[in-house]
Tab-separated table of C-alpha atoms in Angstrom:
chain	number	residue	atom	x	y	z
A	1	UNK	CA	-18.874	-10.429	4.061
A	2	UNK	CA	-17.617	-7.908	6.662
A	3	UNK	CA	-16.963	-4.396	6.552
A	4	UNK	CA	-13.482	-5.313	5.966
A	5	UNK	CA	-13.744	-7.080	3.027
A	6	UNK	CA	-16.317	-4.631	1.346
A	7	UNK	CA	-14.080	-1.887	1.672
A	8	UNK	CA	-11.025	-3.933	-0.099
A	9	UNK	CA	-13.522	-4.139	-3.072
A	10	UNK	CA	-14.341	-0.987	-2.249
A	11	UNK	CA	-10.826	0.305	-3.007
A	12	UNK	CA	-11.234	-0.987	-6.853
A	13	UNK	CA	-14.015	1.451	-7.656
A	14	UNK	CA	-12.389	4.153	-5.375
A	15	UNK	CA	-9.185	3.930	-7.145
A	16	UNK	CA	-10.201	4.576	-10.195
A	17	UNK	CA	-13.148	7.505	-9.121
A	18	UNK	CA	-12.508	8.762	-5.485
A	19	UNK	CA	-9.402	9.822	-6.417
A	20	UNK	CA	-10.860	13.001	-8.238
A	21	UNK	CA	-14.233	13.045	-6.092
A	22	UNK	CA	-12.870	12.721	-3.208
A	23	UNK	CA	-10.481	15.976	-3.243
A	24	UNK	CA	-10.609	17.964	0.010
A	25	UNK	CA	-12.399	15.049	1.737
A	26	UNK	CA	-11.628	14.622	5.447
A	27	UNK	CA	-13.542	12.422	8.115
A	28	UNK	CA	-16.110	14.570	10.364
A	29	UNK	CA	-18.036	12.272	12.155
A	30	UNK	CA	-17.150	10.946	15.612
A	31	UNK	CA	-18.057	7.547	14.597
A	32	UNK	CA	-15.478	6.398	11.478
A	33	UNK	CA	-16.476	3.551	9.036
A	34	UNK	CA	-13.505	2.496	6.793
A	35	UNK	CA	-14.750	3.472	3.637
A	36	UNK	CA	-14.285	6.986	5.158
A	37	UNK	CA	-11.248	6.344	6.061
A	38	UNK	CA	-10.277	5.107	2.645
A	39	UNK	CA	-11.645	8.106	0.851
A	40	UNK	CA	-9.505	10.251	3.082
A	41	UNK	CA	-6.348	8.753	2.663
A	42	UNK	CA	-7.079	8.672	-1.731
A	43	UNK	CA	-7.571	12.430	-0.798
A	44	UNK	CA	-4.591	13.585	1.557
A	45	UNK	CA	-2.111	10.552	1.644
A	46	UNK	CA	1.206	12.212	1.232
A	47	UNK	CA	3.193	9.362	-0.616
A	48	UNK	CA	0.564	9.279	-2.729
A	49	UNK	CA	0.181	12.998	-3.599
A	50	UNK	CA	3.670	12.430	-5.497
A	51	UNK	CA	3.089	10.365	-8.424
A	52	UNK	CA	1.208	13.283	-9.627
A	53	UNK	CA	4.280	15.300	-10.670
A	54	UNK	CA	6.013	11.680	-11.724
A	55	UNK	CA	3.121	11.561	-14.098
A	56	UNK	CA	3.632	15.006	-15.680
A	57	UNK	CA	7.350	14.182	-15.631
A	58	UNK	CA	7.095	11.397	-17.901
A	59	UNK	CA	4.619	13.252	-19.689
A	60	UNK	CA	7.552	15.771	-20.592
A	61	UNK	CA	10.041	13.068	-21.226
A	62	UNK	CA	7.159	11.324	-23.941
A	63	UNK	CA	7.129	15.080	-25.594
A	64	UNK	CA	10.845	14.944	-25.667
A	65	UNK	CA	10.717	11.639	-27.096
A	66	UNK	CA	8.324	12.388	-30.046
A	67	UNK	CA	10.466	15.262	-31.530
A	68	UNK	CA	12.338	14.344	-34.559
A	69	UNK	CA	15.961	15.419	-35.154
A	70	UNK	CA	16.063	19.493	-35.729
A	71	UNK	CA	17.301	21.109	-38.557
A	72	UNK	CA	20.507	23.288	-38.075
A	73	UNK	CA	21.120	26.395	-39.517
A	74	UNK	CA	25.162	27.370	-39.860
A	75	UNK	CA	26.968	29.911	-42.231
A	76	UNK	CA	31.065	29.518	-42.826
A	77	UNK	CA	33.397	32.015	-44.281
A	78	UNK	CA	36.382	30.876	-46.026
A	79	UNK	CA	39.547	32.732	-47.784
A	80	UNK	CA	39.238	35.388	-45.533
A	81	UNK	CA	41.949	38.074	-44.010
A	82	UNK	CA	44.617	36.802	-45.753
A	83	UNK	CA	47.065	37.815	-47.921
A	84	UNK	CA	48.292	38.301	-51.355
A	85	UNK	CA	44.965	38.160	-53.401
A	86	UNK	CA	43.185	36.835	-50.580
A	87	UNK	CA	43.715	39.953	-48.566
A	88	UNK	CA	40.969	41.333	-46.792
A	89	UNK	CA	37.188	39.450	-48.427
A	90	UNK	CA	38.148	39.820	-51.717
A	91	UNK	CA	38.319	36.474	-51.921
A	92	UNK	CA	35.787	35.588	-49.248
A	93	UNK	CA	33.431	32.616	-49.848
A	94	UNK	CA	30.243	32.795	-47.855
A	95	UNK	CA	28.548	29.032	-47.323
A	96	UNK	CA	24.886	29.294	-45.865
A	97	UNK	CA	24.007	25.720	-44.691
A	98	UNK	CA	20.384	23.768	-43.546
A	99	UNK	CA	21.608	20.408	-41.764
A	100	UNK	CA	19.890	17.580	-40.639
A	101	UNK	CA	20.053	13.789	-39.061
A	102	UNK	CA	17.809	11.109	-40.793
A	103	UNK	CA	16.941	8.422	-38.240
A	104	UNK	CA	17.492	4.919	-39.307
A	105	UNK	CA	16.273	1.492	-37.646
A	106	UNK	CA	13.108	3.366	-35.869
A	107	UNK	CA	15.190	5.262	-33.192
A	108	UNK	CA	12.369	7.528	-32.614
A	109	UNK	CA	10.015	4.376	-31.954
A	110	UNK	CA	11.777	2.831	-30.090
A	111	UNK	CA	12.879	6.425	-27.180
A	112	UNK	CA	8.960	6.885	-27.721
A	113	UNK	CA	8.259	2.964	-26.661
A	114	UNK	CA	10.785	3.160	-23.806
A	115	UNK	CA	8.805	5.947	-21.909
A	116	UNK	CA	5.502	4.086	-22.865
A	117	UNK	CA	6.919	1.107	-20.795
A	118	UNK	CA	8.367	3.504	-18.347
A	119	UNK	CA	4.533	5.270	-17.872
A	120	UNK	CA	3.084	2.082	-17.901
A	121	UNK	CA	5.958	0.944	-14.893
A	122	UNK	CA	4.540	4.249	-13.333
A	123	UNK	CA	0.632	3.550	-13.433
A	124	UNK	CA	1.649	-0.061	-12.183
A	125	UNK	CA	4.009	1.373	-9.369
A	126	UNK	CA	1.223	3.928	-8.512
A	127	UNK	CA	-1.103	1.025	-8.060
A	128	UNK	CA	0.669	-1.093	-5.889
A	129	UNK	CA	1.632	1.701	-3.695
A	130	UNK	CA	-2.094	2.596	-3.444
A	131	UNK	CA	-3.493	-0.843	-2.510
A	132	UNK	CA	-0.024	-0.620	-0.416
A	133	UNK	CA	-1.679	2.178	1.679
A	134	UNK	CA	-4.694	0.552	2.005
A	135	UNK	CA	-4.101	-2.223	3.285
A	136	UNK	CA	-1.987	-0.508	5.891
A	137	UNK	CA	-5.343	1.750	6.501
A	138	UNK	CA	-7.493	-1.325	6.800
A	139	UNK	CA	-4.859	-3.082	9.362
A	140	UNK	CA	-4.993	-0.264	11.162
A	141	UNK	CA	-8.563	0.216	11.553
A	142	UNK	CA	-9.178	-3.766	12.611
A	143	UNK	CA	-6.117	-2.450	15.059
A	144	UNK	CA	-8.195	-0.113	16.235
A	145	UNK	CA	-11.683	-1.636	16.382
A	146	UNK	CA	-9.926	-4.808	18.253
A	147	UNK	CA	-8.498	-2.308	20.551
A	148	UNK	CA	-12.107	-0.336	21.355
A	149	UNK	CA	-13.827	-4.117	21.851
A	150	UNK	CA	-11.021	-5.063	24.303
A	151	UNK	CA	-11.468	-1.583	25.868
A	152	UNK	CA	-15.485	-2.289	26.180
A	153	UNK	CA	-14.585	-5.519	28.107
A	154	UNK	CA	-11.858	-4.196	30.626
A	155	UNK	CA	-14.150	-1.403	31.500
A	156	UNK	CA	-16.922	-3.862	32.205
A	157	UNK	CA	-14.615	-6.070	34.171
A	158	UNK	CA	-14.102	-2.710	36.191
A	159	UNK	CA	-17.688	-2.277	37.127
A	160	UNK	CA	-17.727	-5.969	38.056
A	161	UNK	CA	-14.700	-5.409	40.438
A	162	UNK	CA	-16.439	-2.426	42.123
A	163	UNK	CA	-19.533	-4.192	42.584
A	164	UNK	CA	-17.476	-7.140	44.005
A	165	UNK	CA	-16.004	-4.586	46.274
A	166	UNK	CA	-19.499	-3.432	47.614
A	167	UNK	CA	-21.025	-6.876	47.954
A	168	UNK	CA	-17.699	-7.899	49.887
A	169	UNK	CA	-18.219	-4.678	52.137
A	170	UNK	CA	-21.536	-5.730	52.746
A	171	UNK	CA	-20.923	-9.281	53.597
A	172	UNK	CA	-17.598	-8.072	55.779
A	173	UNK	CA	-19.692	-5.964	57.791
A	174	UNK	CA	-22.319	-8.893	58.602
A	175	UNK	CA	-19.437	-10.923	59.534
A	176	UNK	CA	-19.787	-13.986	56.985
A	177	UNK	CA	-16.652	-12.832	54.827
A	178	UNK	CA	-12.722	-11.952	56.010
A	179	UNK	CA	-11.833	-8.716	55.222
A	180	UNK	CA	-8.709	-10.087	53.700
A	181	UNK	CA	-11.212	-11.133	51.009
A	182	UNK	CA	-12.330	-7.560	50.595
A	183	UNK	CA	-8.822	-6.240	50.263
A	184	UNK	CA	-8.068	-8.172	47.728
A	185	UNK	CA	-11.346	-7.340	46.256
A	186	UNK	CA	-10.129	-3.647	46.438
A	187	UNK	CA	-6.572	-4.574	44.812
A	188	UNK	CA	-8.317	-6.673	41.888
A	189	UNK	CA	-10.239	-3.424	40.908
A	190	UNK	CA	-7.100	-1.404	41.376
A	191	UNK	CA	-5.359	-2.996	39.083
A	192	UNK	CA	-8.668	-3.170	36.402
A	193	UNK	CA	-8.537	0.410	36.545
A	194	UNK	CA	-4.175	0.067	35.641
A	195	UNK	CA	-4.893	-2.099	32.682
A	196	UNK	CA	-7.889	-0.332	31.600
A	197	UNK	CA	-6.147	3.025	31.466
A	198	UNK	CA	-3.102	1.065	29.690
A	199	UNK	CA	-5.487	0.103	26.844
A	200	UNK	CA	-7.410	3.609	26.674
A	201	UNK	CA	-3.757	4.362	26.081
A	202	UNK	CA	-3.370	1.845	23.191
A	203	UNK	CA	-6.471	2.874	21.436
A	204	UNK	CA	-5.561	6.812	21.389
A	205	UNK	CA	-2.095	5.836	19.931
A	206	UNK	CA	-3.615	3.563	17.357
A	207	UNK	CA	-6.761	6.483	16.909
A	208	UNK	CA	-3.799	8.974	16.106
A	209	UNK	CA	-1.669	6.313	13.871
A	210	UNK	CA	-5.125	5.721	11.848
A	211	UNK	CA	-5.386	9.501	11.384
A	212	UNK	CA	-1.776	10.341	10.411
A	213	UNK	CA	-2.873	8.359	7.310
A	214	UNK	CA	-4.452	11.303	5.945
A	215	UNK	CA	-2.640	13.905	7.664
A	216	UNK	CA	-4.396	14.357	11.100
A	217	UNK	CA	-2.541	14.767	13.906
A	218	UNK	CA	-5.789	15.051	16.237
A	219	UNK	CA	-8.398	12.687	14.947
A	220	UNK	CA	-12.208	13.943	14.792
A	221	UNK	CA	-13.708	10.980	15.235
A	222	UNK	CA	-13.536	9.341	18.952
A	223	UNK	CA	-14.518	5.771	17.382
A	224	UNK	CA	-14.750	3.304	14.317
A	225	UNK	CA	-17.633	1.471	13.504
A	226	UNK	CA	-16.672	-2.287	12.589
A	227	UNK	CA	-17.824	-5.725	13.852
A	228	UNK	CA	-14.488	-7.816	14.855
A	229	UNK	CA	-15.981	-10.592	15.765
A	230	UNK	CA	-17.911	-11.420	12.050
A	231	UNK	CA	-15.075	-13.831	10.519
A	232	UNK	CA	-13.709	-13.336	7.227
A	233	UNK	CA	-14.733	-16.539	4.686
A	234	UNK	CA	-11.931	-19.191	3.796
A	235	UNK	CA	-11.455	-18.954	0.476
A	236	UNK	CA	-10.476	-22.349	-0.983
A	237	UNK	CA	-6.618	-21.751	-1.697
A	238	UNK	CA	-6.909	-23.283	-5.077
A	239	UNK	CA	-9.082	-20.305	-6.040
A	240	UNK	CA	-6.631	-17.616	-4.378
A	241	UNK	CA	-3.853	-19.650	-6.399
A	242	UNK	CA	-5.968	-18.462	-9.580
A	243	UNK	CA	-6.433	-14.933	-8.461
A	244	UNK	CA	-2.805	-14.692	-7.722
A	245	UNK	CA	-2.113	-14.201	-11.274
A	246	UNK	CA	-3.874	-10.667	-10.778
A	247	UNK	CA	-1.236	-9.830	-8.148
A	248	UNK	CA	-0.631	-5.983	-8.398
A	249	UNK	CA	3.836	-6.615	-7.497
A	250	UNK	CA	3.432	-9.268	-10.184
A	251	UNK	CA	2.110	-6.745	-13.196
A	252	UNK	CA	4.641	-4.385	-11.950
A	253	UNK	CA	7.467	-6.827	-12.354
A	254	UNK	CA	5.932	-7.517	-16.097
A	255	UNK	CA	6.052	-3.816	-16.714
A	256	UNK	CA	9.646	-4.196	-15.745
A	257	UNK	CA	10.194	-6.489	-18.554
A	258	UNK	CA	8.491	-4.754	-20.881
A	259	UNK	CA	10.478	-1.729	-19.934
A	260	UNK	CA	13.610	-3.962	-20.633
A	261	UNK	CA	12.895	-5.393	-23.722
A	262	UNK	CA	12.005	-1.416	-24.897
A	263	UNK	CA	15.538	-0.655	-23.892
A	264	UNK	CA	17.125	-3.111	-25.464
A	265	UNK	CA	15.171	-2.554	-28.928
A	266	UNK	CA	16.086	1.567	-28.379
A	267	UNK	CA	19.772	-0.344	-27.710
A	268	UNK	CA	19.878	-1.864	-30.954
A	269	UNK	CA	18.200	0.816	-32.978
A	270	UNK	CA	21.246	2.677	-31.544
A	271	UNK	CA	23.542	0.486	-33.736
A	272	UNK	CA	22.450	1.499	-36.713
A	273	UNK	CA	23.556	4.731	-38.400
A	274	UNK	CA	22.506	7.619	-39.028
A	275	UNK	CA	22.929	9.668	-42.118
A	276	UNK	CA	23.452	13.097	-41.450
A	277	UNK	CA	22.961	15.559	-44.871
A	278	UNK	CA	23.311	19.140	-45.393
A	279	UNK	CA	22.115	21.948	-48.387
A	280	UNK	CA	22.698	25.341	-48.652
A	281	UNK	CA	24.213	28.058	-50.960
A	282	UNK	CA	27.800	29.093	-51.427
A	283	UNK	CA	28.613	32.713	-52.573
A	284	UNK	CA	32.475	33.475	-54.226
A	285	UNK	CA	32.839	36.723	-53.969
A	286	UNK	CA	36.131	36.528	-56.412
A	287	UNK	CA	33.679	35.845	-59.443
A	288	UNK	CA	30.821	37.028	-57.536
A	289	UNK	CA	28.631	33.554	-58.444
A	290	UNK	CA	26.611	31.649	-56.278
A	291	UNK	CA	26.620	27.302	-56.282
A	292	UNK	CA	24.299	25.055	-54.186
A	293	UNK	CA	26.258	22.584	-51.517
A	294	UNK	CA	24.921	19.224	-50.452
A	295	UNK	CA	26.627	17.043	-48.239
A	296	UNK	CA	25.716	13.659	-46.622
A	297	UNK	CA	28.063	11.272	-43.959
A	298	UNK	CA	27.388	8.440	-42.823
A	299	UNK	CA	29.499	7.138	-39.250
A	300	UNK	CA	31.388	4.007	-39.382
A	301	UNK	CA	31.314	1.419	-37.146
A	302	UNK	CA	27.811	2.161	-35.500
A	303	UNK	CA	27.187	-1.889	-34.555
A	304	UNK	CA	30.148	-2.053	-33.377
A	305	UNK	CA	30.043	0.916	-30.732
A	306	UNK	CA	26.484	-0.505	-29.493
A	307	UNK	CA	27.231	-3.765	-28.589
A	308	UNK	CA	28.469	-2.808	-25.135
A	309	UNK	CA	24.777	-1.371	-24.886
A	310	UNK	CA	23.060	-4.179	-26.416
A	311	UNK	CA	24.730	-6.898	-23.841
A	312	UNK	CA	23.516	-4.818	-21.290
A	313	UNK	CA	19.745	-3.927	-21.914
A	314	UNK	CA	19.876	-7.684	-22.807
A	315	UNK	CA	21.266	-9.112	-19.573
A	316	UNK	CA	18.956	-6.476	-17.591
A	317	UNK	CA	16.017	-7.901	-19.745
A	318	UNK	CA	16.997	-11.320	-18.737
A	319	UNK	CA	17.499	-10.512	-15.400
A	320	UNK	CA	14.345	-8.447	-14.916
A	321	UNK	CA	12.495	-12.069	-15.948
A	322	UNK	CA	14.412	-14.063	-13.684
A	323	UNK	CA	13.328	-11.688	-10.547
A	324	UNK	CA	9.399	-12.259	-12.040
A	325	UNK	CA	9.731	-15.699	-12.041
A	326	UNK	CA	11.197	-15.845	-8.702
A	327	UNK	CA	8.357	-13.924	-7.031
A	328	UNK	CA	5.636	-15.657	-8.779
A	329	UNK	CA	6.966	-18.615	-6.148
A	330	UNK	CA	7.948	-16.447	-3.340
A	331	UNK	CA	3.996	-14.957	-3.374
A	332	UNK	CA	2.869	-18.373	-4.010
A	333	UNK	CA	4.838	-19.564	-1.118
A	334	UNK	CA	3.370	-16.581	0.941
A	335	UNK	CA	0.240	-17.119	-0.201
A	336	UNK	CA	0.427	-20.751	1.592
A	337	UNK	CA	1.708	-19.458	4.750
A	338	UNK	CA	-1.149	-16.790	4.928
A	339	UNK	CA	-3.632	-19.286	4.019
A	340	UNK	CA	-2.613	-21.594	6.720
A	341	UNK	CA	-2.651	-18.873	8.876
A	342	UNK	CA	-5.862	-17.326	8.557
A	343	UNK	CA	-7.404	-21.054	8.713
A	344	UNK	CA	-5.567	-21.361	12.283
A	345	UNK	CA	-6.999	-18.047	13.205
A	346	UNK	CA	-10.235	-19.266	12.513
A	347	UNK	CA	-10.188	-22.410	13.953
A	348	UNK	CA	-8.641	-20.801	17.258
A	349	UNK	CA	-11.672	-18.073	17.256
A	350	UNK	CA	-14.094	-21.047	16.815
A	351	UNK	CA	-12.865	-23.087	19.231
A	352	UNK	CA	-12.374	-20.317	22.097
A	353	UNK	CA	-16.142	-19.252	21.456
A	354	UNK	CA	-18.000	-23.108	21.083
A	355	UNK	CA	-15.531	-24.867	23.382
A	356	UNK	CA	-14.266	-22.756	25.965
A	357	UNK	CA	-16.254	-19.776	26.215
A	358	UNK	CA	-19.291	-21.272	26.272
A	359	UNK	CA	-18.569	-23.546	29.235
A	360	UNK	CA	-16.788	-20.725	30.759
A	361	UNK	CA	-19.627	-18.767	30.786
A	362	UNK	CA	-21.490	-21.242	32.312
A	363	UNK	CA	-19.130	-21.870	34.652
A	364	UNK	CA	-19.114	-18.444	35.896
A	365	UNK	CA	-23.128	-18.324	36.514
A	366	UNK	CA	-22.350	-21.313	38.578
A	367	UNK	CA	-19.570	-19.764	40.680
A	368	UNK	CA	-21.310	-16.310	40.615
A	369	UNK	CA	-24.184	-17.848	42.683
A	370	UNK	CA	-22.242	-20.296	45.092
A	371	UNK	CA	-20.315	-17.040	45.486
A	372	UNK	CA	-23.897	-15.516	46.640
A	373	UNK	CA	-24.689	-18.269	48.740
A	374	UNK	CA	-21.130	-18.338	50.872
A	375	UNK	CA	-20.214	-22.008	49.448
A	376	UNK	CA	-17.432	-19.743	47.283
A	377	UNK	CA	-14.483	-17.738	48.106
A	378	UNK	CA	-14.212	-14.303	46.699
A	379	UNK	CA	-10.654	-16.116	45.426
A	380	UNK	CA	-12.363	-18.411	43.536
A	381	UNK	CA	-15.150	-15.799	42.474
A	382	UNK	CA	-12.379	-13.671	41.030
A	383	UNK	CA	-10.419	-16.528	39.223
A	384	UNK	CA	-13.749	-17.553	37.471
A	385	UNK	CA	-13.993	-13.819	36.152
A	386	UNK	CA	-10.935	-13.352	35.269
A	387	UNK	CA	-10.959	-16.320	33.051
A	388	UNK	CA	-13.744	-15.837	31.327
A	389	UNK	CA	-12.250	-11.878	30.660
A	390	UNK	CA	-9.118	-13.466	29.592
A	391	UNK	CA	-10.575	-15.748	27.225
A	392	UNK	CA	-13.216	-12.901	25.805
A	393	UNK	CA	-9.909	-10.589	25.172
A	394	UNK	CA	-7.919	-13.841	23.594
A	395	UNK	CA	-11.422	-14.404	21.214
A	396	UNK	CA	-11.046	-10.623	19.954
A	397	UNK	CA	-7.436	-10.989	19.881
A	398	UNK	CA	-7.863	-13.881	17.459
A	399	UNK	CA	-10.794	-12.562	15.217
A	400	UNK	CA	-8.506	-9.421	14.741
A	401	UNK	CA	-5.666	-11.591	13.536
A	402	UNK	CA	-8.119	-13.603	11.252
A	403	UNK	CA	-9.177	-10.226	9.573
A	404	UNK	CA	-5.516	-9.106	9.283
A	405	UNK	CA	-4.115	-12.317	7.647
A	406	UNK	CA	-7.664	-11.961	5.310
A	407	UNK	CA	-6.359	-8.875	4.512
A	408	UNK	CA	-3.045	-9.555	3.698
A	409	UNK	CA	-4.526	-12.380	1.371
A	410	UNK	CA	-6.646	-9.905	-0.265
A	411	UNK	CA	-3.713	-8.181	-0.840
A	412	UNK	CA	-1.755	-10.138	-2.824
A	413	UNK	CA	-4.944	-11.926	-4.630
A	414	UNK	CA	-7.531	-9.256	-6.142
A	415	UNK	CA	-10.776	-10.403	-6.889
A	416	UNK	CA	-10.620	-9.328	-10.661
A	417	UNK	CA	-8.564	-8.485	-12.607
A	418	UNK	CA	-9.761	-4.957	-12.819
A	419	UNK	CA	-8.130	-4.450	-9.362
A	420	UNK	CA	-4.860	-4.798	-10.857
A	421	UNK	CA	-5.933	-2.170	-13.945
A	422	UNK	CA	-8.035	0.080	-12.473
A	423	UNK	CA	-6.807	3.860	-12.982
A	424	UNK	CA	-4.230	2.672	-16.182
C-alpha cells in the first residue's frame, strides 16, 4: 500500500483526533509527506473552520427547543373612569392573572427531535466536506509528485542534450560528423531547456495550489515525498460494491430523511391543540372582596389548519427518499466507471513499463553505441531518446492517473464503516 492510500486511512483516525491536536499545525520541512499535509489542512482549512459556529448554532436552536411554554403574568382593570357609580375606581375591579399553554401530542419532542436530525445532518455534512477536502489535498499532492518526477526526467534529458552537443562538437571538429548535425544538436537542447522551464513552471503553480489548502500563499517546503510509480491494488469491485454502503453522501442523504420524517412528526404534533389555562385573583373594590379566576380555551379546528403542513413535510419526506435511492445507483454507476478506469490505468502503466519501455530501453543502448561508432545519425540518436523520454513521462503520466482514480474510489467507498462515523 502506497503513501497514498495510508494517508486516506489516515484521514479516519485524523478526523476524529487531529482535529484538536493538530491546532496551530503548519508544514516546516522542505520535504512534505501527505500526512503533513493532511494535518495542516484539519488545522487551517478555511471551509472547514465554519462548521464550528454551525455547531454552536444548532446548539442554541436545541436550547431553544427544550424550553417549555412560559408562564405569563398580566393584570386587567375593569369598571374604571366612568360614570354614574362607576365614576372614577370606585367601582374598579383589579384581575391579577398567571397564564400558561399545555402542550399536547409531544410538540416539545418532536422541535427537540427536529434539531437532533438537523445536528446529526450537520456532523454528516461536516464529514463529507472533510473527506471532500481531502481528497482534493491528496489529488493535489499525486499532482504534484507526478509533476516533480516528470521534472527529474526533463532535466536529465537536458544534460543528455548538452552532452550530445559536446560529443557532436568533438566529432564536427575531427571531420566525421556535419555540422548541420550539431545544430540541430544545439536546437534539441534549446528547446529541453523551453519545456523544462515550462514544467518547473507547472510544479510551482501546483506547489502553491497544494499550499493554499491550508492557507499558504508561499509554501515552505520546496518538495513532497511520494513514490508515483508504486500502483495502487485493484480492489475486486464486488467488494467496493459492499463498502459503498459506507458512502459518506449516502449517510448524509439518510440524515436527510430522518430530518424529514422529524418534520413531518413536529407537522402533525402541530395539529393537535393546545389548551391554554389561566389563575389568578380578582379584587372588587365596590364590596372590597377578593375571588380566584381560572380560565382554560381550547382552539378549534387545529387538524384542520395543519394539513397544509402535514402534505408538505410528507411530500418533502418522500421526496428526500426518492433523491437517496437515486444516488445509491448514480454512485454505483460511478463506482463502475472509476473501477474500469483505474483497471485501464493500470493495465496502460504495465504495459508501457514490460512492453515498451523495456525494449525501448534496450533499444536506446543499441542506438547510443552505433551512434558512438558513426553507423548512426545524430537524427536517429535523438529520435531514440526522445522516445524513450516520451514514453518515461507517458508511464508517470499514467501511474498518476491510476492513483487519482484510486482515490476517487476511496472516496466514495470507506474501508469501515467508522470512516463514515468518525467525529459524530
Amino acid at each position: 500500500m502506497t503513501i497514498f492510500y495510508r494517508a486516506m486511512a489516515f484521514c479516519a483516525v485524523v478526523f476524529c483526533a487531529v482535529c484538536a491536536a493538530a491546532d496551530g499545525f503548519k508544514p516546516h520541512d522542505d520535504v512534505l509527506t501527505l500526512n503533513a499535509a493532511v494535518r495542516a489542512t484539519l488545522a487551517h482549512n478555511p471551509q472547514l473552520a465554519g462548521y464550528a459556529l454551525r455547531v454552536q448554532a444548532l446548539d442554541g436552536e436545541q436550547q431553544t427547543a427544550a424550553l417549555t411554554p412560559p408562564l405569563r403574568a398580566a393584570a386587567e382593570m375593569e369598571n374604571v373612569a366612568g360614570s354614574g357609580a362607576f365614576k372614577g375606581v370606585d367601582a374598579a375591579e383589579l384581575t391579577l392573572l398567571v397564564s400558561s399553554v399545555i402542550e399536547l401530542g409531544g410538540q416539545r419532542d418532536a422541535r427537540l427531535g427536529v434539531v437532533s436530525a438537523r445536528q446529526q445532518q450537520l456532523a454528516s455534512s461536516q464529514r463529507v466536506a472533510t473527506l471532500e477536502v481531502l481528497t482534493q489535498v491528496t489529488q493535489q499532492f499525486i499532482r504534484l509528485a507526478a509533476g516533480q518526477e516528470q521534472l527529474k526526467l526533463l532535466q536529465q534529458a537536458q544534460v543528455l542534450a548538452l552532452e550530445n552537443i559536446q560529443s557532436l562538437n568533438r566529432q564536427v571538429q575531427a571531420g566525421r560528423t556535419p555540422e548541420a548535425e550539431l545544430l540541430r544538436a544545439k536546437a534539441a537542447w534549446a528547446k529541453a531547456g523551453i519545456e523544462q522551464a515550462k514544467v518547473e513552471q507547472l510544479v510551482r503553480g501546483e506547489r502553491v495550489r497544494l499550499a493554499a489548502f491550508w492557507g499558504e500563499a508561499r509554501p515552505v517546503f520546496t518538495q513532497v515525498k511520494a513514490d508515483v510509480l508504486t500502483l495502487p491494488p485493484l480492489i475486486p469491485l464486488a467488494t467496493l460494491s459492499e463498502r459503498l454502503a459506507f458512502n459518506p453522501d449516502l449517510a448524509l442523504l439518510g440524515d436527510e430523511v430522518q430530518l424529514r420524517k422529524q418534520a413531518l412528526r413536529q407537522a402533525r404534533a402541530e395539529g393537535d391543540a393546545e389548551v391554554s389555562w389561566s389563575a389568578g385573583v380578582r379584587r372588587l373594590q365596590m364590596s372590597e372582596d377578593s375571588a380566584l379566576v381560572v380560565g382554560l380555551s381550547v382552539p378549534l379546528g387545529a387538524k384542520g389548519r395543519a394539513v397544509g403542513a402535514v402534505a408538505t413535510a410528507s411530500a418533502q419526506q418522500a421526496g428526500a427518499e426518492q433523491e437517496q435511492a437515486q444516488a445509491k445507483v448514480q454512485l454505483q454507476a460511478q463506482l463502475v466507471r472509476l473501477h474500469g478506469a483505474l483497471q485501464q490505468a493500470l493495465e496502460e502503466v504495465n504495459s508501457l513499463r514490460g512492453a515498451v519501455l523495456l525494449p525501448l530501453q534496450q533499444a536506446m543502448r543499441a542506438t547510443a553505441e552505433a551512434f558512438a561508432q558513426g553507423r548512426y545519425s545524430y537524427l536517429e540518436f535523438h529520435l531514440a531518446q526522445r522516445e524513450l523520454l516520451e514514453t518515461q513521462l507517458a508511464l508517470i503520466d499514467a501511474a498518476a492517473r491510476a492513483h487519482l482514480l484510486s482515490s476517487e474510489i476511496e472516496r466514495l467507498t470507506p474501508l469501515q464503516p467508522n470512516l463514515v462515523n468518525a467525529g459524530g
